[in-house]
């Protein structure tokens, strides 16, 4: 039978050797360590139905954004060959964010997502701000995806009113997510496969061009294009910096595998595999593809308004190259929207369990899908239908959307790192027991946080991204007003008091080992 809300475990704040999450429901869960399956007996708990192949492809799909297919032309045009270094630096930094998230999620399998461990380690305020900001990130991105999908469909049916494919898209997303979590996993598996095949096809075609000395417009395909058209940094340092403004958005969603952690079979096996394969994905799908693109055509021949993938397949003489790439980008945008609906529904579900959202959102369907939270998130995608008819302002709106989304995702990544720093300080025994320790965990969180400060500065160097950066605090101001109302709730007050007591106990328990911690 479904209940109106979770049962709190505030009496059992600290066990003999491991803190219990006070904001999480007391649900009978069997946890078998390492390579065994985690099973649930409670029908009000999310079902662990995602297999290893689902998680691996969800992780790949999250790491390959639509920005690679459509936005890489603009990134190459402003940064030149140094765009390779841009993607490498971003990928390197976010790998440590993912490792921090992985260690935290596996330290306590009661955590459903990063909002849970943020609330447990930083306090109830962190769960509220992280959960709702992540929800906002994906809703904003989902609205942009719905607009993009409508325009991609117009490529084949230009006479069709744009609101029709937009509405159909939203209904399809509901249909894909409502039955079971496994149906979401299967859908994302095949969406990710389309992306992988498209990128591998581009790399193979490009290699053939380079090895055969293909010529176009007087330029012969060669790896020398990486340095013989003005050098590796043809637009100087500021051109290199400008690349970060665009490229950072291509990585949003890389943390999606953390949202799926509560519905993953064998999390001690599948989660580390998914996280550890991130460097390979970055090297192959981003750096590998961009090396091929710039080697076939000099960087200064790219246009900010064209897809390099369309141009590559057109050079190969592929009939209907634009149509093929349009299908790939349509699939990528649908995948992004699908992931957004999944993650927002799970985040609202988690917020409801903690008392930070209406309790109706914590109810699960008979197949253990948070249908109320799912329908709530889908409702906001209807804003995309309105945006379709914002005459002459869609391009400006998209710049605003991508920048605001990137900034909010960076906030979530920052919370993950801050949670990890606190985890190392207050729970050294959990860190020592961990079999998936973050490399360089004593100093790399601070390096990555410094990098985020650099990206914030980079966004101030252009007027359009600067405007979006100035607008983003409005969201946090609105969220802060809502939090002031939520924190008056007696249940929330009890959570804060329980958290303070737990922190004091953990500090006393960890004090003897703090000086010996590496």
Coordinates of C-alpha atoms in Angstrom, one line a residue:
X1 CA 0.0 0.0 0.0
X2 CA 1.3 3.5 -0.8
X3 CA 1.9 5.9 2.0
X4 CA 1.6 9.7 2.1
X5 CA 5.2 10.2 3.0
X6 CA 8.3 8.6 4.4
X7 CA 8.9 7.4 7.9
X8 CA 11.7 9.4 9.5
X9 CA 14.6 7.7 11.2
X10 CA 15.6 10.7 13.4
X11 CA 16.1 8.6 16.5
X12 CA 18.8 6.5 14.9
X13 CA 21.2 9.2 13.7
X14 CA 24.4 7.4 14.1
X15 CA 25.1 3.7 14.1
X16 CA 28.2 2.2 15.6
X17 CA 30.3 2.5 12.4
X18 CA 28.2 4.4 9.8
X19 CA 25.9 7.4 9.9
X20 CA 22.3 6.8 8.9
X21 CA 20.8 9.4 6.6
X22 CA 18.2 11.2 8.8
X23 CA 16.4 12.7 5.8
X24 CA 15.8 9.4 4.1
X25 CA 13.0 7.0 4.6
X26 CA 13.4 3.8 6.7
X27 CA 12.8 1.2 4.0
X28 CA 13.9 -2.5 4.3
X29 CA 16.7 -2.8 1.8
X30 CA 19.0 -5.7 1.4
X31 CA 22.5 -4.6 0.5
X32 CA 25.0 -7.2 -0.6
X33 CA 28.4 -5.7 -1.1
X34 CA 30.5 -5.5 -4.2
X35 CA 29.3 -7.7 -7.1
X36 CA 25.9 -8.7 -5.8
X37 CA 22.5 -7.3 -6.6
X38 CA 20.7 -4.8 -4.4
X39 CA 17.1 -5.8 -3.9
X40 CA 14.1 -4.0 -2.5
X41 CA 11.1 -5.4 -0.7
X42 CA 9.2 -2.2 -0.2
X43 CA 6.6 -1.4 -3.0
X44 CA 7.0 2.3 -2.2
X45 CA 10.7 2.2 -3.1
X46 CA 12.2 2.7 -6.6
X47 CA 12.8 -0.5 -8.4
X48 CA 16.4 -1.4 -9.3
X49 CA 15.7 -2.5 -12.9
X50 CA 18.6 -0.8 -14.9
X51 CA 21.2 -3.3 -16.0
X52 CA 24.9 -2.8 -16.8
X53 CA 24.3 -2.1 -20.5
X54 CA 21.6 0.4 -19.6
X55 CA 23.9 2.3 -17.2
X56 CA 26.9 2.3 -19.6
X57 CA 24.8 3.7 -22.5
X58 CA 23.0 6.2 -20.3
X59 CA 26.4 7.4 -19.2
X60 CA 27.6 7.7 -22.8
X61 CA 24.4 9.4 -23.8
X62 CA 24.8 11.9 -21.0
X63 CA 28.4 12.6 -22.0
X64 CA 27.5 13.2 -25.7
X65 CA 25.3 16.2 -25.9
X66 CA 23.5 17.8 -28.9
X67 CA 26.1 20.5 -28.7
X68 CA 28.7 18.2 -30.2
X69 CA 26.6 17.7 -33.4
X70 CA 25.3 21.3 -33.8
X71 CA 27.5 23.5 -31.6
X72 CA 30.9 22.2 -32.4
X73 CA 31.0 24.4 -35.6
X74 CA 30.8 27.5 -33.5
X75 CA 33.3 26.2 -31.0
X76 CA 35.9 25.5 -33.7
X77 CA 35.3 28.8 -35.4
X78 CA 36.1 30.8 -32.2
X79 CA 38.8 28.6 -30.7
X80 CA 40.5 27.0 -33.7
X81 CA 42.4 23.8 -33.0
X82 CA 42.7 24.8 -29.3
X83 CA 39.1 23.5 -29.0
X84 CA 40.7 20.1 -28.5
X85 CA 42.4 21.3 -25.3
X86 CA 39.1 23.0 -24.3
X87 CA 37.2 19.7 -24.3
X88 CA 40.1 17.8 -22.7
X89 CA 40.3 20.3 -19.8
X90 CA 36.5 20.2 -19.2
X91 CA 36.4 16.4 -19.5
X92 CA 39.4 16.1 -17.1
X93 CA 37.8 18.3 -14.5
X94 CA 34.3 16.7 -14.7
X95 CA 35.8 13.2 -14.4
X96 CA 36.8 14.1 -10.8
X97 CA 33.3 15.4 -10.1
X98 CA 32.0 12.0 -11.2
X99 CA 34.5 10.1 -9.1
X100 CA 33.5 12.2 -6.1
X101 CA 29.8 11.5 -6.8
X102 CA 30.5 7.8 -7.3
X103 CA 32.3 7.4 -4.0
X104 CA 29.6 9.2 -2.1
X105 CA 26.7 7.2 -3.7
X106 CA 28.4 3.9 -2.9
X107 CA 29.2 4.9 0.6
X108 CA 25.5 4.6 1.5
X109 CA 23.1 2.8 -0.8
X110 CA 20.2 4.6 0.9
X111 CA 21.2 7.6 -1.2
X112 CA 18.9 7.9 -4.2
X113 CA 20.8 10.7 -5.9
X114 CA 23.3 13.5 -5.2
X115 CA 20.5 15.6 -3.6
X116 CA 20.3 13.0 -0.9
X117 CA 23.9 13.0 0.1
X118 CA 24.1 16.8 -0.2
X119 CA 21.3 17.0 2.4
X120 CA 22.9 14.4 4.6
X121 CA 26.3 16.0 4.6
X122 CA 25.7 19.7 4.1
X123 CA 22.3 20.1 5.7
X124 CA 18.6 20.1 4.6
X125 CA 19.1 23.4 2.8
X126 CA 21.5 21.7 0.4
X127 CA 19.0 19.0 -0.5
X128 CA 16.4 21.7 -1.2
X129 CA 18.6 23.9 -3.4
X130 CA 20.4 21.1 -5.2
X131 CA 17.2 19.1 -5.9
X132 CA 15.1 22.0 -7.2
X133 CA 18.1 23.6 -9.1
X134 CA 18.7 20.2 -10.9
X135 CA 15.0 20.0 -11.6
X136 CA 15.2 23.6 -13.1
X137 CA 18.3 22.7 -15.1
X138 CA 16.5 19.8 -16.9
X139 CA 13.2 21.6 -17.3
X140 CA 14.9 24.6 -19.0
X141 CA 17.0 22.2 -21.2
X142 CA 13.9 20.1 -21.9
X143 CA 12.0 23.2 -23.1
X144 CA 14.9 24.0 -25.4
X145 CA 14.9 20.4 -26.7
X146 CA 11.2 20.5 -27.5
X147 CA 11.7 23.7 -29.5
X148 CA 14.7 22.1 -31.3
X149 CA 12.8 18.9 -32.0
X150 CA 9.9 20.8 -33.6
X151 CA 12.3 22.6 -35.9
X152 CA 14.1 19.4 -36.8
X153 CA 10.8 17.7 -37.7
X154 CA 10.0 20.7 -39.9
X155 CA 13.0 19.7 -42.1
X156 CA 10.9 16.9 -43.5
X157 CA 7.4 18.5 -43.1
X158 CA 7.9 22.2 -43.4
X159 CA 4.1 22.9 -43.8
X160 CA 3.3 21.2 -40.5
X161 CA 2.4 23.7 -37.7
X162 CA 5.3 23.6 -35.2
X163 CA 3.0 23.1 -32.2
X164 CA 2.0 19.7 -33.5
X165 CA 5.4 17.9 -33.3
X166 CA 6.1 19.7 -30.0
X167 CA 2.9 18.3 -28.4
X168 CA 3.5 14.9 -29.9
X169 CA 7.1 14.9 -28.5
X170 CA 5.8 15.7 -25.0
X171 CA 3.2 12.9 -25.2
X172 CA 5.9 10.4 -26.5
X173 CA 8.2 11.4 -23.6
X174 CA 5.4 10.6 -21.1
X175 CA 4.7 7.3 -22.9
X176 CA 8.4 6.3 -22.7
X177 CA 8.8 7.1 -19.0
X178 CA 5.5 6.1 -17.5
X179 CA 5.4 2.3 -17.9
X180 CA 8.7 1.2 -16.1
X181 CA 12.2 2.4 -15.5
X182 CA 13.4 -0.4 -17.8
X183 CA 11.5 1.2 -20.7
X184 CA 13.4 4.4 -20.1
X185 CA 16.7 2.4 -20.0
X186 CA 15.9 0.6 -23.3
X187 CA 15.0 3.9 -25.0
X188 CA 18.2 5.6 -23.9
X189 CA 20.2 2.6 -24.9
X190 CA 19.1 2.9 -28.5
X191 CA 19.3 6.7 -28.5
X192 CA 22.9 6.5 -27.4
X193 CA 23.6 3.8 -30.0
X194 CA 22.5 6.2 -32.7
X195 CA 25.0 8.9 -31.4
X196 CA 27.8 6.4 -31.2
X197 CA 27.3 5.1 -34.7
X198 CA 27.1 8.6 -36.1
X199 CA 30.4 9.6 -34.5
X200 CA 32.2 6.4 -35.4
X201 CA 31.0 6.8 -39.0
X202 CA 32.4 10.4 -39.1
X203 CA 35.8 9.2 -37.7
X204 CA 36.0 6.4 -40.2
X205 CA 35.0 8.6 -43.2
X206 CA 37.5 11.3 -42.0
X207 CA 40.3 8.9 -41.7
X208 CA 39.7 7.6 -45.2
X209 CA 39.9 11.2 -46.4
X210 CA 43.1 11.9 -44.6
X211 CA 44.9 8.7 -45.6
X212 CA 43.9 9.1 -49.3
X213 CA 44.8 12.8 -49.4
X214 CA 41.3 14.0 -50.2
X215 CA 41.2 17.6 -51.6
X216 CA 38.4 20.1 -51.4
X217 CA 38.5 23.8 -52.2
X218 CA 42.3 23.6 -52.7
X219 CA 42.9 22.1 -49.3
X220 CA 44.2 18.5 -48.9
X221 CA 43.0 16.6 -45.8
X222 CA 45.9 16.3 -43.4
X223 CA 46.7 16.3 -39.7
X224 CA 48.9 19.3 -40.4
X225 CA 45.7 21.4 -40.4
X226 CA 45.9 21.2 -36.6
X227 CA 48.8 23.7 -36.6
X228 CA 49.4 25.2 -40.1
X229 CA 46.6 27.7 -40.2
X230 CA 47.7 30.3 -37.6
X231 CA 49.0 27.7 -35.1
X232 CA 47.2 25.8 -32.4
X233 CA 45.9 29.0 -30.8
X234 CA 45.1 31.1 -33.9
X235 CA 42.8 33.5 -32.0
X236 CA 45.0 33.9 -29.0
X237 CA 44.2 33.2 -25.4
X238 CA 40.8 34.9 -25.5
X239 CA 39.8 32.8 -28.4
X240 CA 40.7 29.8 -26.3
X241 CA 38.7 31.1 -23.4
X242 CA 35.7 31.7 -25.7
X243 CA 35.6 28.0 -26.4
X244 CA 34.8 27.2 -22.8
X245 CA 31.6 29.3 -23.0
X246 CA 30.1 27.0 -25.7
X247 CA 31.8 23.7 -24.9
X248 CA 30.7 23.5 -21.2
X249 CA 27.0 23.1 -22.3
X250 CA 28.0 20.0 -24.3
X251 CA 28.8 18.2 -21.0
X252 CA 25.6 18.9 -19.1
X253 CA 24.0 15.6 -18.2
X254 CA 27.3 13.8 -17.6
X255 CA 26.1 13.3 -14.0
X256 CA 22.9 11.6 -15.1
X257 CA 24.2 8.2 -14.1
X258 CA 24.1 9.4 -10.5
X259 CA 20.4 10.1 -10.8
X260 CA 19.9 6.5 -12.0
X261 CA 21.9 5.0 -9.1
X262 CA 18.8 4.2 -7.0
X263 CA 17.4 2.1 -9.9
X264 CA 20.6 0.3 -10.8
X265 CA 21.3 -3.4 -10.4
X266 CA 24.7 -4.2 -8.9
X267 CA 25.6 -0.6 -8.2
X268 CA 29.0 -1.5 -6.8
X269 CA 29.9 -2.9 -10.2
X270 CA 28.0 -0.9 -12.8
X271 CA 28.5 2.6 -11.3
X272 CA 32.4 2.4 -11.2
X273 CA 32.5 1.0 -14.7
X274 CA 30.3 3.9 -16.0
X275 CA 32.4 6.6 -14.3
X276 CA 35.8 5.1 -15.1
X277 CA 35.0 4.9 -18.8
X278 CA 34.4 8.7 -19.0
X279 CA 38.0 9.6 -20.1
X280 CA 37.8 7.1 -22.9
X281 CA 34.5 8.6 -24.1
X282 CA 35.9 12.1 -24.0
X283 CA 39.0 11.1 -26.0
X284 CA 37.0 9.1 -28.6
X285 CA 33.8 11.0 -29.0
X286 CA 34.9 14.6 -28.5
X287 CA 38.6 14.9 -29.1
X288 CA 38.7 12.1 -31.7
X289 CA 35.8 13.5 -33.7
X290 CA 37.2 17.1 -33.6
X291 CA 40.7 16.0 -34.6
X292 CA 39.2 14.4 -37.7
X293 CA 36.9 17.4 -38.5
X294 CA 39.8 19.9 -38.3
X295 CA 42.2 17.6 -40.2
X296 CA 39.8 17.2 -43.2
X297 CA 39.0 20.9 -43.4
X298 CA 41.0 23.8 -41.9
X299 CA 39.4 25.3 -38.8
X300 CA 38.9 28.7 -40.5
X301 CA 36.5 27.2 -43.1
X302 CA 34.0 26.2 -40.4
X303 CA 30.9 28.4 -39.9
X304 CA 29.2 29.0 -36.6
X305 CA 25.8 28.3 -38.2
X306 CA 26.6 24.9 -39.8
X307 CA 26.9 21.4 -38.4
X308 CA 30.4 20.0 -39.1
X309 CA 28.8 16.6 -39.3
X310 CA 26.6 17.6 -42.2
X311 CA 29.6 19.1 -44.1
X312 CA 31.6 15.9 -43.5
X313 CA 29.0 13.5 -44.9
X314 CA 28.2 15.9 -47.7
X315 CA 31.9 15.8 -48.7
X316 CA 31.7 12.0 -48.7
X317 CA 28.9 12.3 -51.3
X318 CA 26.4 10.7 -49.0
X319 CA 23.0 11.2 -50.5
X320 CA 20.8 13.2 -48.2
X321 CA 23.7 14.0 -45.8
X322 CA 21.7 16.8 -44.2
X323 CA 18.7 14.5 -43.7
X324 CA 20.9 11.8 -42.0
X325 CA 22.5 14.3 -39.6
X326 CA 19.1 15.9 -39.0
X327 CA 17.9 12.5 -37.9
X328 CA 20.9 12.0 -35.6
X329 CA 20.4 15.5 -34.0
X330 CA 16.7 14.9 -33.7
X331 CA 17.5 11.6 -31.8
X332 CA 20.1 13.4 -29.7
X333 CA 17.6 16.2 -28.7
X334 CA 14.9 13.6 -27.9
X335 CA 17.4 11.6 -25.8
X336 CA 18.3 14.8 -23.9
X337 CA 14.6 15.6 -23.3
X338 CA 13.9 12.0 -22.3
X339 CA 16.8 12.0 -19.8
X340 CA 15.6 15.3 -18.5
X341 CA 12.1 14.0 -17.8
X342 CA 13.5 10.9 -16.1
X343 CA 15.9 12.8 -13.9
X344 CA 13.5 15.6 -12.9
X345 CA 10.8 13.1 -11.9
X346 CA 13.2 11.2 -9.7
X347 CA 14.6 14.4 -8.2
X348 CA 11.1 15.7 -7.3
X349 CA 10.3 12.2 -5.9
X350 CA 13.4 12.5 -3.7
X351 CA 12.5 16.0 -2.6
X352 CA 9.0 14.9 -1.7
X353 CA 10.4 12.1 0.6
X354 CA 12.5 14.8 2.4
X355 CA 9.5 17.1 2.8
X356 CA 10.8 19.7 0.3
X357 CA 8.0 19.0 -2.2
X358 CA 4.3 18.0 -1.9
X359 CA 3.9 14.5 -0.5
X360 CA 1.8 13.5 -3.5
X361 CA 5.0 13.4 -5.6
X362 CA 6.4 10.6 -3.4
X363 CA 3.6 8.2 -4.5
X364 CA 4.7 5.5 -6.9
X365 CA 2.6 3.7 -9.5
X366 CA 2.0 -0.1 -9.3
X367 CA 5.2 -0.4 -11.4
X368 CA 7.1 1.8 -9.0
X369 CA 7.4 4.8 -11.2
X370 CA 6.9 8.3 -9.6
X371 CA 4.1 9.1 -12.0
X372 CA 2.9 12.3 -10.2
X373 CA 6.4 13.7 -10.2
X374 CA 6.7 12.7 -13.9
X375 CA 3.5 14.4 -15.0
X376 CA 4.4 17.5 -13.0
X377 CA 7.7 17.9 -14.9
X378 CA 6.2 17.2 -18.3
X379 CA 3.7 19.9 -17.7
X380 CA 6.4 22.5 -17.8
X381 CA 7.6 21.4 -21.2
X382 CA 4.5 23.0 -22.6
X383 CA 6.4 26.3 -22.3
X384 CA 8.4 25.1 -25.3
X385 CA 5.2 25.3 -27.4
X386 CA 4.9 29.0 -26.5
X387 CA 8.6 29.7 -27.2
X388 CA 8.1 28.3 -30.7
X389 CA 6.1 31.4 -31.6
X390 CA 8.5 34.0 -30.0
X391 CA 9.1 35.7 -33.2
X392 CA 12.7 36.8 -33.9
X393 CA 13.9 36.0 -30.4
X394 CA 14.4 32.3 -30.5
X395 CA 18.2 32.5 -31.2
X396 CA 18.6 34.9 -28.3
X397 CA 16.5 32.8 -26.0
X398 CA 18.5 29.7 -26.8
X399 CA 21.8 31.5 -25.9
X400 CA 20.1 32.5 -22.6
X401 CA 18.8 29.0 -22.0
X402 CA 22.1 27.2 -22.6
X403 CA 24.1 29.6 -20.5
X404 CA 21.6 29.6 -17.6
X405 CA 21.5 25.8 -17.8
X406 CA 25.3 25.5 -17.8
X407 CA 25.5 27.8 -14.7
X408 CA 22.9 25.8 -12.8
X409 CA 24.6 22.5 -13.7
X410 CA 27.9 24.0 -12.4
X411 CA 26.1 24.8 -9.1
X412 CA 25.0 21.1 -8.8
X413 CA 28.6 20.0 -9.6
X414 CA 29.9 22.4 -7.0
X415 CA 27.5 21.0 -4.4
X416 CA 28.8 17.5 -5.2
X417 CA 32.4 18.6 -4.6
X418 CA 31.5 20.4 -1.4
X419 CA 29.7 17.3 -0.1
X420 CA 32.8 15.2 -0.9
X421 CA 35.0 17.6 1.0
X422 CA 32.8 17.4 4.1
X423 CA 32.5 13.6 3.7
X424 CA 36.3 13.3 3.8
X425 CA 36.5 15.4 6.9
X426 CA 33.6 14.1 9.0
X427 CA 33.5 10.4 7.9
X428 CA 37.2 9.3 7.4
X429 CA 36.2 5.8 8.3
X430 CA 33.8 5.6 5.4
X431 CA 36.4 6.9 3.1
X432 CA 39.0 4.4 4.3
X433 CA 36.5 1.6 3.7
X434 CA 35.6 2.7 0.2
X435 CA 36.6 0.5 -2.7
X436 CA 36.0 3.4 -5.1
X437 CA 38.1 6.2 -3.7
X438 CA 38.3 9.5 -5.7
X439 CA 41.9 9.9 -6.9
X440 CA 43.6 13.0 -5.5
X441 CA 40.6 13.5 -3.2
X442 CA 42.5 15.6 -0.8
X443 CA 43.2 18.4 -3.3
X444 CA 41.4 17.8 -6.6
X445 CA 38.0 19.1 -5.4
X446 CA 39.7 22.5 -4.8
X447 CA 41.4 22.4 -8.3
X448 CA 38.0 21.7 -9.9
X449 CA 36.3 24.5 -7.9
X450 CA 39.0 26.9 -9.1
X451 CA 38.3 25.8 -12.7
X452 CA 34.6 26.6 -12.2
X453 CA 35.6 30.1 -11.1
X454 CA 37.6 30.4 -14.3
X455 CA 34.5 29.4 -16.4
X456 CA 32.4 32.0 -14.5
X457 CA 34.9 34.6 -15.6
X458 CA 35.0 33.3 -19.2
X459 CA 31.2 33.8 -19.4
X460 CA 31.7 37.5 -18.6
X461 CA 33.8 38.1 -21.7
X462 CA 30.9 38.1 -24.1
X463 CA 27.8 40.3 -23.8
X464 CA 25.2 37.5 -24.4
X465 CA 26.6 35.1 -21.9
X466 CA 27.2 37.9 -19.5
X467 CA 23.5 38.8 -19.6
X468 CA 22.6 35.2 -18.8
X469 CA 25.1 35.1 -16.0
X470 CA 23.5 38.2 -14.4
X471 CA 20.0 36.7 -14.9
X472 CA 20.8 33.3 -13.2
X473 CA 20.8 34.7 -9.6
X474 CA 17.1 35.4 -10.0
X475 CA 16.4 31.7 -9.9
X476 CA 18.3 31.3 -6.6
X477 CA 16.5 34.4 -5.2
X478 CA 13.1 32.9 -6.0
X479 CA 14.2 29.5 -4.6
X480 CA 15.5 31.2 -1.4
X481 CA 12.1 32.8 -0.8
X482 CA 10.4 29.3 -1.1
X483 CA 13.0 27.8 1.2
X484 CA 12.3 30.5 3.9
X485 CA 8.7 29.2 3.8
X486 CA 9.6 25.5 3.8
X487 CA 12.0 25.9 6.7
X488 CA 9.2 27.1 9.0
X489 CA 7.6 23.7 8.7
X490 CA 8.0 21.8 12.0
X491 CA 9.1 18.7 10.2
X492 CA 11.8 20.6 8.4
X493 CA 12.9 22.2 11.7
X494 CA 13.2 18.7 13.2
X495 CA 15.4 17.7 10.3
X496 CA 17.7 20.6 10.8
X497 CA 18.0 19.9 14.5
X498 CA 18.7 16.2 13.8
X499 CA 21.3 17.2 11.3
X500 CA 23.1 19.5 13.8
X501 CA 23.1 16.7 16.4
X502 CA 24.4 14.2 13.8
X503 CA 27.2 16.6 12.7
X504 CA 28.3 17.1 16.3
X505 CA 28.4 13.3 16.9
X506 CA 30.3 12.7 13.7
X507 CA 32.9 15.4 14.6
X508 CA 33.5 13.8 17.9
X509 CA 33.8 10.3 16.3
X510 CA 36.2 11.5 13.6
X511 CA 38.4 13.8 15.8
X512 CA 41.0 11.2 16.7
X513 CA 41.6 10.2 13.1
X514 CA 41.6 13.7 11.5
X515 CA 45.3 14.3 11.9
X516 CA 46.2 10.9 10.4
X517 CA 43.9 11.3 7.3
X518 CA 45.8 11.4 4.0

